[in-house]
Coordinates of C-alpha atoms and ligand atoms in Angstrom, one line a residue:
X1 CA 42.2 90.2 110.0
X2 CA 44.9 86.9 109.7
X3 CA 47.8 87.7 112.1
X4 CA 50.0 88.4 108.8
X5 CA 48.1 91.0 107.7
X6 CA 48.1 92.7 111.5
X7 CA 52.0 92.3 111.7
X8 CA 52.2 94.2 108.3
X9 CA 49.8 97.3 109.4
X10 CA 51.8 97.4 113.0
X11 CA 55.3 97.3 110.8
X12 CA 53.8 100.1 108.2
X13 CA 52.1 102.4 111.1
X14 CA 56.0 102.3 112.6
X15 CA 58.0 102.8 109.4
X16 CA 55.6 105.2 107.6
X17 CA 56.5 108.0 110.1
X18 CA 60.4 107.5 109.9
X19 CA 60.8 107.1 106.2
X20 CA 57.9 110.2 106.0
X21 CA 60.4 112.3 107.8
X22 CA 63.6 111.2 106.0
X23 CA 62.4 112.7 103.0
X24 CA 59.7 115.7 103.7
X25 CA 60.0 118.6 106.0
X26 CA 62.9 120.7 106.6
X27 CA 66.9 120.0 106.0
X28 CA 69.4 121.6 108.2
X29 CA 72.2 122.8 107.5
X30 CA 75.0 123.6 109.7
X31 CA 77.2 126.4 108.7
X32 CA 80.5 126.2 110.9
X33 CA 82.7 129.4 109.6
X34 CA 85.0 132.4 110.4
X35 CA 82.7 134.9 111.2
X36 CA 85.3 136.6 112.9
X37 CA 89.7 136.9 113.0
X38 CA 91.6 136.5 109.8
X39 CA 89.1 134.3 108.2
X40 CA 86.0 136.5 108.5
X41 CA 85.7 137.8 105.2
X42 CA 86.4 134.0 103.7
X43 CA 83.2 132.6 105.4
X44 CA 81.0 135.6 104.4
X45 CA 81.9 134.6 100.5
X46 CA 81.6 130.9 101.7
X47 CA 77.9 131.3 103.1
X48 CA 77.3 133.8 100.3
X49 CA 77.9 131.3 97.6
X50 CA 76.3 128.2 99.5
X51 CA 73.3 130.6 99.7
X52 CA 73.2 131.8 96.2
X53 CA 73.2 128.3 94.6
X54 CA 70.1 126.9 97.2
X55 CA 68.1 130.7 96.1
X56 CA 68.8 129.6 92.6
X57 CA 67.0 126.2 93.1
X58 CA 63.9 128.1 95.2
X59 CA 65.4 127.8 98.8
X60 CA 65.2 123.9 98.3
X61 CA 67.0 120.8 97.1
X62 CA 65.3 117.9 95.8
X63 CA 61.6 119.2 97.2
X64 CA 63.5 120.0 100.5
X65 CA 63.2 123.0 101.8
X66 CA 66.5 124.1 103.1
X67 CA 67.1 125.5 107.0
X68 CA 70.1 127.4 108.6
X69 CA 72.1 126.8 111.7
X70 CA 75.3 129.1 112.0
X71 CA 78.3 128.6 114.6
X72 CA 81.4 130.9 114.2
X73 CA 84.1 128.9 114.7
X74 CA 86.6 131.9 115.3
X75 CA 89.3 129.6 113.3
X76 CA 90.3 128.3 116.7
X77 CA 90.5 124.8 116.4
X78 CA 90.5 124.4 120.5
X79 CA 86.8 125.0 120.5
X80 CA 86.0 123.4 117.1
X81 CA 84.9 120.2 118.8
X82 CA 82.3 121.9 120.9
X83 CA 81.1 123.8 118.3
X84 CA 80.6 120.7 115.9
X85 CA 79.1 118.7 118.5
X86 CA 76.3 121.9 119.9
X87 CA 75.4 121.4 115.4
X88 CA 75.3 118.2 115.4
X89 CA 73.4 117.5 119.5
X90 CA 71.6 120.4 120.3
X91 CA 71.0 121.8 116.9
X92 CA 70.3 118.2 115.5
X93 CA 71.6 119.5 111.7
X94 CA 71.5 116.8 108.8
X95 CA 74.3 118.0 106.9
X96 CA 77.4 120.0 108.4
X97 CA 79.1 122.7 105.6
X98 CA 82.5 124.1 107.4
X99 CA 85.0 125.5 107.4
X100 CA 87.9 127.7 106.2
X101 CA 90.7 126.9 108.6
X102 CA 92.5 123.2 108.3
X103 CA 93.3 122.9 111.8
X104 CA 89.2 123.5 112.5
X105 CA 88.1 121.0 109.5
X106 CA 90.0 118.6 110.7
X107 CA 88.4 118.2 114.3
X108 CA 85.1 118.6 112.1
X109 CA 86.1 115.5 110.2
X110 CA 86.5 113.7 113.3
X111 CA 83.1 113.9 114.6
X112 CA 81.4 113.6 111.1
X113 CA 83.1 110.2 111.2
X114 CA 82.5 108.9 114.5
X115 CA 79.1 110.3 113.9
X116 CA 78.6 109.2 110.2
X117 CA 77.2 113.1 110.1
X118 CA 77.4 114.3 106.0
X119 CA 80.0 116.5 106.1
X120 CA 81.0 118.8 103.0
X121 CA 83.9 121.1 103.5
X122 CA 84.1 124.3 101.5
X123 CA 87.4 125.9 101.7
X124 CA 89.9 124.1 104.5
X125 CA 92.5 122.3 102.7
X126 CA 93.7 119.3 105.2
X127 CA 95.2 117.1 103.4
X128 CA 94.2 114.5 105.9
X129 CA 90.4 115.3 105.5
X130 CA 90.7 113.5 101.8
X131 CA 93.6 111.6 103.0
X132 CA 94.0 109.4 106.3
X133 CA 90.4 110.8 107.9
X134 CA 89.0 110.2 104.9
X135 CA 85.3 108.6 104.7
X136 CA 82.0 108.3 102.5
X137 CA 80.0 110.3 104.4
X138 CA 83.0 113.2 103.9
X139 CA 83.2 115.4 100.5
X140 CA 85.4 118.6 99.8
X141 CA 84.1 121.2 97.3
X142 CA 87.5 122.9 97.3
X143 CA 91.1 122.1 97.0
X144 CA 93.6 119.8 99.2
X145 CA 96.5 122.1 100.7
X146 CA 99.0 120.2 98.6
X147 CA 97.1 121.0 95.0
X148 CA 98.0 124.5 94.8
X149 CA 101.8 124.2 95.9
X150 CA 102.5 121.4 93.4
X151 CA 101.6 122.6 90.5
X152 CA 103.5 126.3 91.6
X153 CA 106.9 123.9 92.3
X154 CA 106.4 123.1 88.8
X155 CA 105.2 126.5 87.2
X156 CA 108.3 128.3 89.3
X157 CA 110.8 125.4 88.9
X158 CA 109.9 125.7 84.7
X159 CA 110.7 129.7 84.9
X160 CA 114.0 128.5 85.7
X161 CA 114.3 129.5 89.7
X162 CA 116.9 127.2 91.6
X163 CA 116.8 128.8 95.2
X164 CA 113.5 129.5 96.6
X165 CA 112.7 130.3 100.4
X166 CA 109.4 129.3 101.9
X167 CA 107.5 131.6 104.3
X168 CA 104.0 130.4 105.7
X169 CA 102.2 130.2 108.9
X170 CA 102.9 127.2 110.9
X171 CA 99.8 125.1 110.8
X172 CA 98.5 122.2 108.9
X173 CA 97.8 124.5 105.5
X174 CA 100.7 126.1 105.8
X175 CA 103.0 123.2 106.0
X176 CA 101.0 121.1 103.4
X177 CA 101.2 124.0 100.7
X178 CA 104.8 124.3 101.3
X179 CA 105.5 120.4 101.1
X180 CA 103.3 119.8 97.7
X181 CA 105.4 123.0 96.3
X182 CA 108.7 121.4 97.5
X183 CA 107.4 118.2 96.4
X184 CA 107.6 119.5 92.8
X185 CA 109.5 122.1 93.2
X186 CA 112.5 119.8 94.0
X187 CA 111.9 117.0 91.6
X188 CA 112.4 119.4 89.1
X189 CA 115.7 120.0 90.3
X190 CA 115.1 123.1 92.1
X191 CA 116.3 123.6 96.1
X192 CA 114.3 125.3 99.2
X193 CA 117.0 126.1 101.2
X194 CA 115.3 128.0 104.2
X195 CA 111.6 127.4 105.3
X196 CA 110.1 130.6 107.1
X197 CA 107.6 130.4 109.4
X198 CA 105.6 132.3 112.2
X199 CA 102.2 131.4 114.4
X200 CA 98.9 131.3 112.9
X201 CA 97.3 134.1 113.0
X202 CA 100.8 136.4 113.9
X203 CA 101.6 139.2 111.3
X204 CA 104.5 140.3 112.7
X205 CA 106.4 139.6 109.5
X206 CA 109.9 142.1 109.6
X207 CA 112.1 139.6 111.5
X208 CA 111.5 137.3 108.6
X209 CA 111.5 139.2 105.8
X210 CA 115.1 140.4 107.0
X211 CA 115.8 136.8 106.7
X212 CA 114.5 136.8 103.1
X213 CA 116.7 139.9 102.2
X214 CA 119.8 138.4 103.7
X215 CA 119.5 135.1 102.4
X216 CA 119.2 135.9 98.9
X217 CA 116.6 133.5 97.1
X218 CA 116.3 133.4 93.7
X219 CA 112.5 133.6 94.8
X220 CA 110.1 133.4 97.8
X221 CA 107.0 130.4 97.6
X222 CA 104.2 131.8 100.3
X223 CA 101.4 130.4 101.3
X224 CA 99.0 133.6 103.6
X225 CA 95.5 134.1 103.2
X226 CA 92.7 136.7 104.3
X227 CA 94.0 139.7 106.3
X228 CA 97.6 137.8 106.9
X229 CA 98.0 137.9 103.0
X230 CA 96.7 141.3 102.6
X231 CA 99.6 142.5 105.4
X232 CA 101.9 140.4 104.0
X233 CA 102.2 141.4 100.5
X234 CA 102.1 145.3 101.5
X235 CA 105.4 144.3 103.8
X236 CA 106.4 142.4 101.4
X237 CA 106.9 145.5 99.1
X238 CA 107.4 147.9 102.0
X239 CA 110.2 146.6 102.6
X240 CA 111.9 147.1 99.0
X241 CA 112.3 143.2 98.3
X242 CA 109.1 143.3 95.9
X243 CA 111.8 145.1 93.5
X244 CA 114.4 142.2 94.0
X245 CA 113.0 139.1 94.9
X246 CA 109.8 137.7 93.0
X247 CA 106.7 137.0 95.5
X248 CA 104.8 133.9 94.3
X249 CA 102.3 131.9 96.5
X250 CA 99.1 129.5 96.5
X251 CA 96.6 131.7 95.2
X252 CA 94.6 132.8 98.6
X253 CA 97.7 135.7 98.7
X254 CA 95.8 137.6 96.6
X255 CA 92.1 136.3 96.3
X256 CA 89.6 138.1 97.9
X257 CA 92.2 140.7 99.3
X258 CA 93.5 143.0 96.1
X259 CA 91.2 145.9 97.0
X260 CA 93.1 146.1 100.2
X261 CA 96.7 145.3 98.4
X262 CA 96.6 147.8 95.6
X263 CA 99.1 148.2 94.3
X264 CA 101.6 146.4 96.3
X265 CA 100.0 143.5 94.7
X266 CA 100.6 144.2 91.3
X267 CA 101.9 141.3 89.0
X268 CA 102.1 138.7 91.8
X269 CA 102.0 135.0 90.2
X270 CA 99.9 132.8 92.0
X271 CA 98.3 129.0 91.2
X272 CA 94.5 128.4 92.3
X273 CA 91.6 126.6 91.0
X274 CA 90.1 130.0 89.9
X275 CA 91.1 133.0 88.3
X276 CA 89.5 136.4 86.8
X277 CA 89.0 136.1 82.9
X278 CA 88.0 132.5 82.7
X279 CA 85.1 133.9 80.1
X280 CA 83.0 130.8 80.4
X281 CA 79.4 131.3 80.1
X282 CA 78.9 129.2 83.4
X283 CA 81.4 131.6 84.8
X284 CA 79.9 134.9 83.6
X285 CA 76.3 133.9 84.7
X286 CA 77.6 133.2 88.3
X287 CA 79.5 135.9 88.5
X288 CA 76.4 138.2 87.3
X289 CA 74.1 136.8 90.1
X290 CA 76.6 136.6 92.9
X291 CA 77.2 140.4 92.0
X292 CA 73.4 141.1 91.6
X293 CA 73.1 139.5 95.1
X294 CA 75.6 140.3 97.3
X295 CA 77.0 144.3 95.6
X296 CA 80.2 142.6 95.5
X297 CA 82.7 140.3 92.9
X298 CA 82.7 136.9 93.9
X299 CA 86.6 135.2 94.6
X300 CA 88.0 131.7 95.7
X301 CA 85.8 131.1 98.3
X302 CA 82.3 132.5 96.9
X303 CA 83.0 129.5 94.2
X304 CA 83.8 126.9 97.1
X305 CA 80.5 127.3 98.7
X306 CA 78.5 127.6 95.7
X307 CA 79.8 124.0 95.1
X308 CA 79.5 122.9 98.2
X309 CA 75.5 123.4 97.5
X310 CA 75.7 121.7 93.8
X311 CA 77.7 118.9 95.8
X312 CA 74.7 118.3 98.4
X313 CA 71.8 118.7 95.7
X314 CA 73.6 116.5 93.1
X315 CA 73.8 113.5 96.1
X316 CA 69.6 115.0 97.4
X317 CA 68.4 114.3 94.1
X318 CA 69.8 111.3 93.5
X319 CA 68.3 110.0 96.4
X320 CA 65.0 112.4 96.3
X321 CA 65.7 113.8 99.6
X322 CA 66.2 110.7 101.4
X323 CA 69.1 111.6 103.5
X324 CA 69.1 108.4 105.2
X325 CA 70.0 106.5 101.9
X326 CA 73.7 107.2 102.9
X327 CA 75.5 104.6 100.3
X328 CA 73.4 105.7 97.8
X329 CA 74.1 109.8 98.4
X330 CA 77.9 108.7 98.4
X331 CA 77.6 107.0 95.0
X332 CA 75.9 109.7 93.4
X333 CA 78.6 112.2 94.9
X334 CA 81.3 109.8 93.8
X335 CA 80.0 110.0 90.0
X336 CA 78.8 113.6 89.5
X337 CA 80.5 116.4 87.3
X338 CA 80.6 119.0 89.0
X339 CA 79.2 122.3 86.5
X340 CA 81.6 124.9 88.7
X341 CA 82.7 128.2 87.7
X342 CA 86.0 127.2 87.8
X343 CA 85.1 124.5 85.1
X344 CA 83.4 121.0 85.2
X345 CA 84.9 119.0 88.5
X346 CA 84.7 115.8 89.6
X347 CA 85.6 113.6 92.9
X348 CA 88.6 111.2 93.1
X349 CA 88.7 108.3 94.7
X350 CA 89.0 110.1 98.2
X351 CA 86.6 112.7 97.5
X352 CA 88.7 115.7 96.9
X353 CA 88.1 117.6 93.3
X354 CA 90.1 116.4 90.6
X355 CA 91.0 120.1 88.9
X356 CA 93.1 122.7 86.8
X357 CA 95.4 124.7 88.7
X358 CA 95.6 127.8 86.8
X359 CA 98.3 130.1 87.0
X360 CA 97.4 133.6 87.6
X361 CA 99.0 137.0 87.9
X362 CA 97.8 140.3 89.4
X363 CA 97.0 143.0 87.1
X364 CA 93.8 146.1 87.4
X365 CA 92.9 144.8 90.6
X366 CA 92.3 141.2 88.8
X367 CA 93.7 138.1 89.2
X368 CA 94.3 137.0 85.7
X369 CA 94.4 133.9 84.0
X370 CA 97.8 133.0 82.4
X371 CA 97.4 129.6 81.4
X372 CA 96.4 126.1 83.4
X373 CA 99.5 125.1 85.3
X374 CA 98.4 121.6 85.6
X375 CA 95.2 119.6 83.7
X376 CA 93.2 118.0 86.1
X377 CA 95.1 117.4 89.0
X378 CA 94.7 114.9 91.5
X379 CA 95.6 114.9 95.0
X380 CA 97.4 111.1 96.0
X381 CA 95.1 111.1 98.6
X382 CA 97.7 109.6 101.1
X383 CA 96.4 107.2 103.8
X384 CA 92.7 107.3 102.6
X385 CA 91.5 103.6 102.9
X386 CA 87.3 103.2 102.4
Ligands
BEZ1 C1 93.2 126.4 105.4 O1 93.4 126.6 106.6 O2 93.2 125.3 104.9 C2 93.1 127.6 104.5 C3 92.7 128.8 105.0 C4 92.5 129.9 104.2 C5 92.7 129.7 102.8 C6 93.1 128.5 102.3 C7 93.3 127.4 103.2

């Protein structure tokens, strides 16, 4: 054997086992979610959906079969570090999925940076995670913070309301969905004139909504989700100012959480990326198997994580499971549509979706569509430079 023909066996006996195991065997996935607080019942319908779309393909994704690792996060984003890094060290995952709570994602998107770790977020709405933290390896099968709130500034500001207060919790979703709603909300000539706010996760709400009551609003812009929205909206009408003062909010007030709002919820507007009564055939056929798999209706979030899996097997295929084709994956991500049941998606430049907002309101326990508040929106993407 020439020495050419040596070097190339002793190069192919060394790369045969690494490319071998970039594309066979096993791919983890690290779920980071609520399984506890506020946010529980969010992650449930997260994992739910993420698991529903990977059963649909046979438990694998581009010949891969697909593994779990699962870290509740608690929605405390003073251990989210920690848990990111135990996926991402000791559990050695190849793709993270997480999470539901902005201030959590955004430590999340900080490591999956550093570490060039695929990261694919399935609910949390940090602007900055598709803004300024932005990065190829990072994808959002969701929503930014900002998209709901804008197009409500302009669905409220069109129904003629001049004076609106703000009420949210003060943390990064909070503030965003209140500054994208103000955004619009005042270049249509409308005025916030008095921003509410409280600690995430408080729900000690009657302080404020005296506030509300004396200050008069034309209406209130909220932005509460989980069991904060549930408590919220049954204070909210508890305390009489349901019959004065229309409620409106992003649409997480009442996704997921009308069982538990009866009627205190009824004809609530909200703006979301989803709504009851979309009638598409991709719709009904999730809907059907999410039901037949879980005994419940899917919401908001059950849709999120189901994407979140199309998002990872449309970039998979592309590169038949080779993971560690990273530019590639990206590319692929960058120019897929998306077949949601929300309706076909696709990724803007700094990988957020580019969506309708439809504008929903409350009725039979349903959030139903009214009519798409705004076509295809894009979030600016502020900061993102890749
Ligand atoms: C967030 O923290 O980004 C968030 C939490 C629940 C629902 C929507 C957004």
């Amino acid at each position: 054997m020439n020495r050419l023909a040596l070097s190339l066996l002793i190069a192919s006996a060394f790369a045969t086992p690494a490319a071998f195991a970039q594309t066979t065997g096993k791919v983890k996935v690290g779920l980071m979610l609520p399984a506890t607080g506020t946010f529980a019942a969010l992650g449930t319908a997260v994992e739910n959906g993420f698991r529903l779309y990977i059963q649909e393909q046979g438990g694998k994704l581009a010949g891969r079969e697909i593994e779990f690792v699962k870290v509740d996060d608690e929605s405390d984003p003073a251990k989210a570090t920690d848990n990111v890094n135990k996926l991402i060290k000791r559990d050695n995952v190849d793709v993270l999925v997480g999470t539901v709570h902005s201030g959590v994602a955004m430590a999340m998107a900080r490591v999956a940076k550093a570490t060039g770790t695929l990261l694919i977020v399935p609910n949390a709405g940090a602007d900055a995670v598709t803004g300024a933290m932005c990065a190829p390896n990072i994808f959002r099968s969701s929503f930014s913070n900002w998209q709901p709130g804008y197009a409500m500034g302009e669905a409220m500001a069109q129904k003629g309301h001049k004076k609106v207060v703000t009420i949210t919790w003060k943390y990064a979703a909070g503030d965003e969905s209140v500054n994208g709603f103000k955004e619009a909300f005042e270049k249509k000539g409308g005025k916030v004139v008095k921003e509410l706010t409280l600690p995430f996760p408080n729900v000690e709400f009657q302080a404020l909504l005296t506030e509300i009551a004396s200050t008069k609003p034309d209406a209130v812009y909220t932005f509460f989700a989980g069991g904060g929205a549930v408590k919220f909206v049954k204070d909210y009408a508890a305390a009489g100012l349901n019959k004065s003062i229309p409620l409106y909010g992003a649409g997480f007030l009442t996704d997921g959480t009308l069982e538990a709002q009866g009627a205190d919820a009824e004809g609530l507007m909200t703006t979301l990326h989803y709504a009851d009564g979309l009638n598409t055939p991709r719709d009904q056929s999730f809907r059907l198997a999410y039901a037949k798999a879980f005994k419940l209706q899917p919401d908001v979030y059950a849709v999120q994580g189901y994407d979140a899996a199309q998002i990872l097997a449309a970039g998979m295929n592309a590169v038949k499971g080779d993971l560690g084709k990273k530019t590639e994956f990206t590319e692929a991500v960058r120019k897929a549509k998306i077949d949601s049941p929300r309706g076909v998606f696709t990724m803007s430049k700094s990988h957020n979706p580019v969506q309708d907002i439809y504008l929903r309101q409350v009725g039979s326990k349903e959030n139903k569509v009214i009519s798409v508040a705004s076509k295809a929106l894009v979030d600016p993407g502020r900061g993102c430079r890749m």
